């Protein structure tokens, strides 16, 4: 199974990961369009919200367009997606992106761009 | 528990067989057209098909029709009125089946946005029936370029109609070989018109079932293809015998195909509002449904246990409000043993409420498909209650088998349950016996007899022919044969205006008595489903509250049918803070969601009052349509006493403490007077009091609705709401001073 894992103690809140993610697909630096989210904790430090590949998006989709690939990463087939946004609403981490410029939402594909952008190693790809 | 991931796919159809069926088609007419792109929820096009001469006509829907009638049921009634006259009967060639989805229908971002409304002059009531239905046909018809479809005439031989919204073609074919039962013809036509398996989700079929050739309780099935299971699912436009009209026209099916579903095919005014409102609702469902009704696990049957506990679940032909055997069929039994869990059971895209539950690979024990493993859509609450406890049955296997066969035969489960319950009470009272039923022992609880009667009805055999008449005609027939007292049958036959009651015992809810009696189409709960807020949640405690509810809710709830929405997402799950709002029963946040959706789609900003006026126009139009056809006055709003109070000594004695107490607390008798009364005297006094309350309720509701005390919309009211149309005034003006 391939997925992102995190170590919040290493996060410095630089948001490089958010930039890498939103720029990759949406071609803009906009954290609302990132499938990884960095939030400040009230008590200090940072919370990292990442897709855990839990598969809830797959379960709620009645078009069957979200399917696991051989690595266990849930992939969204945008061509067949009808844009119902149920996956966005049901995502327990709230890291699926809905943007009005596109009909379909987008989700983490565990591509690793955010990992490469992270200067501290707070996120990494687990592949087991 | 049966999990979605463990459900094997269904066996595929035999394509050789499908090709043979297709080869037998004979083309009667085919037209090519340029599909009109939807603009802000509307195509403004009407498709008219006359199967008498296989003509196909496309026309514009005028702006004034759009303004007054909005869409959906409004369009259906407008075009049905225009096509018919005061003497039109259900089987007149000019009677139409009109279908329309409404402007919001077809968006995919919010729950319950795929509804279509269907209207016709009913074989059961003789007045317009309206029925709403899920499935994919409504949105696909709109994407294919039509806000409404009117089906008229009568074909000489069986035909199918095929609309391809991508190619822009409409054809009518003679279709001799397709089967009639819905689960079979649904699969046949879905496979026939799909290019491949992945394409099947783009095909939607409207069909009836084999019983619809002769049974007045027949409905229309609307399919959608379930890609996870690999099977065609069925939703129903159930009420009022629309399937009977469909088959009388010799139409076997209407197919609509549309590829390329996306969330902005309505070309809406502001998609951002719709996206935000949709995501907000989906998040709410994710957190609140598991804490509230479990709609995603059990669907509408979640209410079974609570309605039993509150003495509302109809049992033995509505005599009682619950059964001691409820544990055999309570929600957890269906969740744990019968209904597949962990799937996404919406009947249109984006329905996070997902209440279209299914029992998978259900092995049938009786009938022509005995031994086969099928998908059973349901049971909805109404089905489970109606064919279940109301007929003395609590075995889930039997309830699902009745559910399946009603669906595939094209019989409305609500009417079937209520009608069989009536026959069973007639049997137990000697009005029927084995000789008269042809050997069927129709005692309460006799599941085998119930199933056999259903199969006989589908085959139009023996006593099945009587079953197919519906409750209203049955009681007249039994009386004419000298089999029973018509007054007693009028008390126990749970029908009004010719339509069988849906499944809520209303004896202890005056509001629901009105919710059934003061309806346009007959006693269906969709206009004023007040039983929960009245008897369970106690949200409308006073007489004035109940009267006001019978003014507000029919208007509010009518709106869903104008715009293409399902009502369930409105109040089956509510926002976490709903109880803290000013009017929790109205679910204010969800009402605002709907105003946002309407604005987002059409660009027309409306407030809550505007919404009500939109409905009120169509509501009054339908009332006057009833009057035009001879059934829209106060006398037609009378209801059977079984829905008001205890008809028999057995019923009174079963709740004697309650009834005795009410004679003192409500009816004005002293305790001593009550105790001195005989049972018969108490029953008579209870009846006088309860029937008086119902009349008082009518006296309070009609003026609120702007109607005379005889139930006729007043001219001044029609002017106030902008519905003083000449054809309406022509009907109501002579009746303004007519006393009840």
PDB file of N, CA, C and O in Angstrom, chain B residues 115-142:
ATOM      1  N   UNK B 115     -35.566  13.828  -9.578  1.00  0.00           N
ATOM      2  CA  UNK B 115     -36.968  13.422  -9.577  1.00  0.00           C
ATOM      3  C   UNK B 115     -37.727  13.866 -10.813  1.00  0.00           C
ATOM      4  O   UNK B 115     -37.493  14.945 -11.361  1.00  0.00           O
ATOM      5  N   UNK B 116     -38.651  12.998 -11.214  1.00  0.00           N
ATOM      6  CA  UNK B 116     -39.570  13.337 -12.293  1.00  0.00           C
ATOM      7  C   UNK B 116     -40.992  13.198 -11.759  1.00  0.00           C
ATOM      8  O   UNK B 116     -41.262  12.330 -10.933  1.00  0.00           O
ATOM      9  N   UNK B 117     -41.871  14.054 -12.226  1.00  0.00           N
ATOM     10  CA  UNK B 117     -43.286  13.960 -11.873  1.00  0.00           C
ATOM     11  C   UNK B 117     -44.058  13.389 -13.043  1.00  0.00           C
ATOM     12  O   UNK B 117     -43.758  13.700 -14.198  1.00  0.00           O
ATOM     13  N   UNK B 118     -45.043  12.567 -12.720  1.00  0.00           N
ATOM     14  CA  UNK B 118     -45.852  11.921 -13.746  1.00  0.00           C
ATOM     15  C   UNK B 118     -47.323  12.130 -13.396  1.00  0.00           C
ATOM     16  O   UNK B 118     -47.728  11.897 -12.258  1.00  0.00           O
ATOM     17  N   UNK B 119     -48.115  12.574 -14.352  1.00  0.00           N
ATOM     18  CA  UNK B 119     -49.545  12.792 -14.116  1.00  0.00           C
ATOM     19  C   UNK B 119     -50.377  12.136 -15.215  1.00  0.00           C
ATOM     20  O   UNK B 119     -49.950  12.059 -16.376  1.00  0.00           O
ATOM     21  N   UNK B 120     -51.569  11.692 -14.826  1.00  0.00           N
ATOM     22  CA  UNK B 120     -52.556  11.212 -15.786  1.00  0.00           C
ATOM     23  C   UNK B 120     -53.909  11.259 -15.104  1.00  0.00           C
ATOM     24  O   UNK B 120     -53.989  11.472 -13.884  1.00  0.00           O
ATOM     25  N   UNK B 121     -54.976  11.062 -15.859  1.00  0.00           N
ATOM     26  CA  UNK B 121     -56.278  10.870 -15.212  1.00  0.00           C
ATOM     27  C   UNK B 121     -56.345   9.406 -14.795  1.00  0.00           C
ATOM     28  O   UNK B 121     -56.187   8.500 -15.613  1.00  0.00           O
ATOM     29  N   UNK B 122     -56.570   9.202 -13.515  1.00  0.00           N
ATOM     30  CA  UNK B 122     -56.358   7.892 -12.887  1.00  0.00           C
ATOM     31  C   UNK B 122     -57.544   6.944 -13.078  1.00  0.00           C
ATOM     32  O   UNK B 122     -58.695   7.357 -12.937  1.00  0.00           O
ATOM     33  N   UNK B 123     -57.260   5.666 -13.333  1.00  0.00           N
ATOM     34  CA  UNK B 123     -58.336   4.681 -13.373  1.00  0.00           C
ATOM     35  C   UNK B 123     -58.941   4.414 -11.993  1.00  0.00           C
ATOM     36  O   UNK B 123     -60.056   3.905 -11.887  1.00  0.00           O
ATOM     37  N   UNK B 124     -58.236   4.753 -10.944  1.00  0.00           N
ATOM     38  CA  UNK B 124     -58.762   4.528  -9.593  1.00  0.00           C
ATOM     39  C   UNK B 124     -59.629   5.687  -9.132  1.00  0.00           C
ATOM     40  O   UNK B 124     -60.639   5.481  -8.460  1.00  0.00           O
ATOM     41  N   UNK B 125     -59.231   6.911  -9.470  1.00  0.00           N
ATOM     42  CA  UNK B 125     -59.925   8.077  -8.901  1.00  0.00           C
ATOM     43  C   UNK B 125     -60.732   8.867  -9.929  1.00  0.00           C
ATOM     44  O   UNK B 125     -61.610   9.639  -9.551  1.00  0.00           O
ATOM     45  N   UNK B 126     -60.399   8.743 -11.188  1.00  0.00           N
ATOM     46  CA  UNK B 126     -61.092   9.522 -12.218  1.00  0.00           C
ATOM     47  C   UNK B 126     -60.674  10.979 -12.258  1.00  0.00           C
ATOM     48  O   UNK B 126     -61.253  11.786 -12.993  1.00  0.00           O
ATOM     49  N   UNK B 127     -59.715  11.340 -11.451  1.00  0.00           N
ATOM     50  CA  UNK B 127     -59.183  12.712 -11.428  1.00  0.00           C
ATOM     51  C   UNK B 127     -57.660  12.625 -11.625  1.00  0.00           C
ATOM     52  O   UNK B 127     -57.104  11.526 -11.628  1.00  0.00           O
ATOM     53  N   UNK B 128     -56.988  13.767 -11.772  1.00  0.00           N
ATOM     54  CA  UNK B 128     -55.541  13.684 -11.982  1.00  0.00           C
ATOM     55  C   UNK B 128     -54.827  13.032 -10.798  1.00  0.00           C
ATOM     56  O   UNK B 128     -55.122  13.334  -9.647  1.00  0.00           O
ATOM     57  N   UNK B 129     -53.930  12.144 -11.125  1.00  0.00           N
ATOM     58  CA  UNK B 129     -53.012  11.591 -10.130  1.00  0.00           C
ATOM     59  C   UNK B 129     -51.642  12.160 -10.447  1.00  0.00           C
ATOM     60  O   UNK B 129     -51.311  12.375 -11.624  1.00  0.00           O
ATOM     61  N   UNK B 130     -50.883  12.455  -9.410  1.00  0.00           N
ATOM     62  CA  UNK B 130     -49.490  12.831  -9.637  1.00  0.00           C
ATOM     63  C   UNK B 130     -48.626  11.920  -8.786  1.00  0.00           C
ATOM     64  O   UNK B 130     -48.949  11.607  -7.650  1.00  0.00           O
ATOM     65  N   UNK B 131     -47.537  11.484  -9.384  1.00  0.00           N
ATOM     66  CA  UNK B 131     -46.661  10.564  -8.681  1.00  0.00           C
ATOM     67  C   UNK B 131     -45.233  10.972  -8.986  1.00  0.00           C
ATOM     68  O   UNK B 131     -44.923  11.307 -10.133  1.00  0.00           O
ATOM     69  N   UNK B 132     -44.377  10.974  -7.963  1.00  0.00           N
ATOM     70  CA  UNK B 132     -42.988  11.359  -8.237  1.00  0.00           C
ATOM     71  C   UNK B 132     -42.092  10.139  -8.175  1.00  0.00           C
ATOM     72  O   UNK B 132     -42.357   9.187  -7.455  1.00  0.00           O
ATOM     73  N   UNK B 133     -41.014  10.179  -8.956  1.00  0.00           N
ATOM     74  CA  UNK B 133     -40.215   8.974  -9.125  1.00  0.00           C
ATOM     75  C   UNK B 133     -38.745   9.333  -9.351  1.00  0.00           C
ATOM     76  O   UNK B 133     -38.436  10.334  -9.998  1.00  0.00           O
ATOM     77  N   UNK B 134     -37.865   8.500  -8.796  1.00  0.00           N
ATOM     78  CA  UNK B 134     -36.434   8.659  -9.038  1.00  0.00           C
ATOM     79  C   UNK B 134     -36.004   7.861 -10.253  1.00  0.00           C
ATOM     80  O   UNK B 134     -36.805   7.534 -11.126  1.00  0.00           O
ATOM     81  N   UNK B 135     -34.739   7.505 -10.286  1.00  0.00           N
ATOM     82  CA  UNK B 135     -34.205   6.846 -11.485  1.00  0.00           C
ATOM     83  C   UNK B 135     -33.622   7.899 -12.404  1.00  0.00           C
ATOM     84  O   UNK B 135     -33.623   9.093 -12.100  1.00  0.00           O
ATOM     85  N   UNK B 136     -33.123   7.462 -13.543  1.00  0.00           N
ATOM     86  CA  UNK B 136     -32.360   8.365 -14.415  1.00  0.00           C
ATOM     87  C   UNK B 136     -33.176   8.985 -15.554  1.00  0.00           C
ATOM     88  O   UNK B 136     -32.682   9.851 -16.270  1.00  0.00           O
ATOM     89  N   UNK B 137     -34.410   8.511 -15.738  1.00  0.00           N
ATOM     90  CA  UNK B 137     -35.145   8.937 -16.929  1.00  0.00           C
ATOM     91  C   UNK B 137     -35.429  10.446 -16.942  1.00  0.00           C
ATOM     92  O   UNK B 137     -35.301  11.097 -17.993  1.00  0.00           O
ATOM     93  N   UNK B 138     -35.827  10.980 -15.796  1.00  0.00           N
ATOM     94  CA  UNK B 138     -36.173  12.408 -15.749  1.00  0.00           C
ATOM     95  C   UNK B 138     -35.023  13.289 -16.195  1.00  0.00           C
ATOM     96  O   UNK B 138     -35.163  14.096 -17.132  1.00  0.00           O
ATOM     97  N   UNK B 139     -33.853  13.170 -15.545  1.00  0.00           N
ATOM     98  CA  UNK B 139     -32.711  13.983 -16.005  1.00  0.00           C
ATOM     99  C   UNK B 139     -32.319  13.688 -17.452  1.00  0.00           C
ATOM    100  O   UNK B 139     -32.010  14.621 -18.207  1.00  0.00           O
ATOM    101  N   UNK B 140     -32.333  12.426 -17.861  1.00  0.00           N
ATOM    102  CA  UNK B 140     -31.903  12.104 -19.231  1.00  0.00           C
ATOM    103  C   UNK B 140     -32.840  12.724 -20.270  1.00  0.00           C
ATOM    104  O   UNK B 140     -32.390  13.166 -21.332  1.00  0.00           O
ATOM    105  N   UNK B 141     -34.135  12.736 -19.962  1.00  0.00           N
ATOM    106  CA  UNK B 141     -35.078  13.363 -20.896  1.00  0.00           C
ATOM    107  C   UNK B 141     -34.763  14.854 -21.045  1.00  0.00           C
ATOM    108  O   UNK B 141     -34.781  15.404 -22.150  1.00  0.00           O
ATOM    109  N   UNK B 142     -34.438  15.472 -19.919  1.00  0.00           N
ATOM    110  CA  UNK B 142     -34.115  16.901 -19.965  1.00  0.00           C
ATOM    111  C   UNK B 142     -32.808  17.136 -20.727  1.00  0.00           C
ATOM    112  O   UNK B 142     -32.728  18.023 -21.584  1.00  0.00           O
TER     113      UNK B 142
END
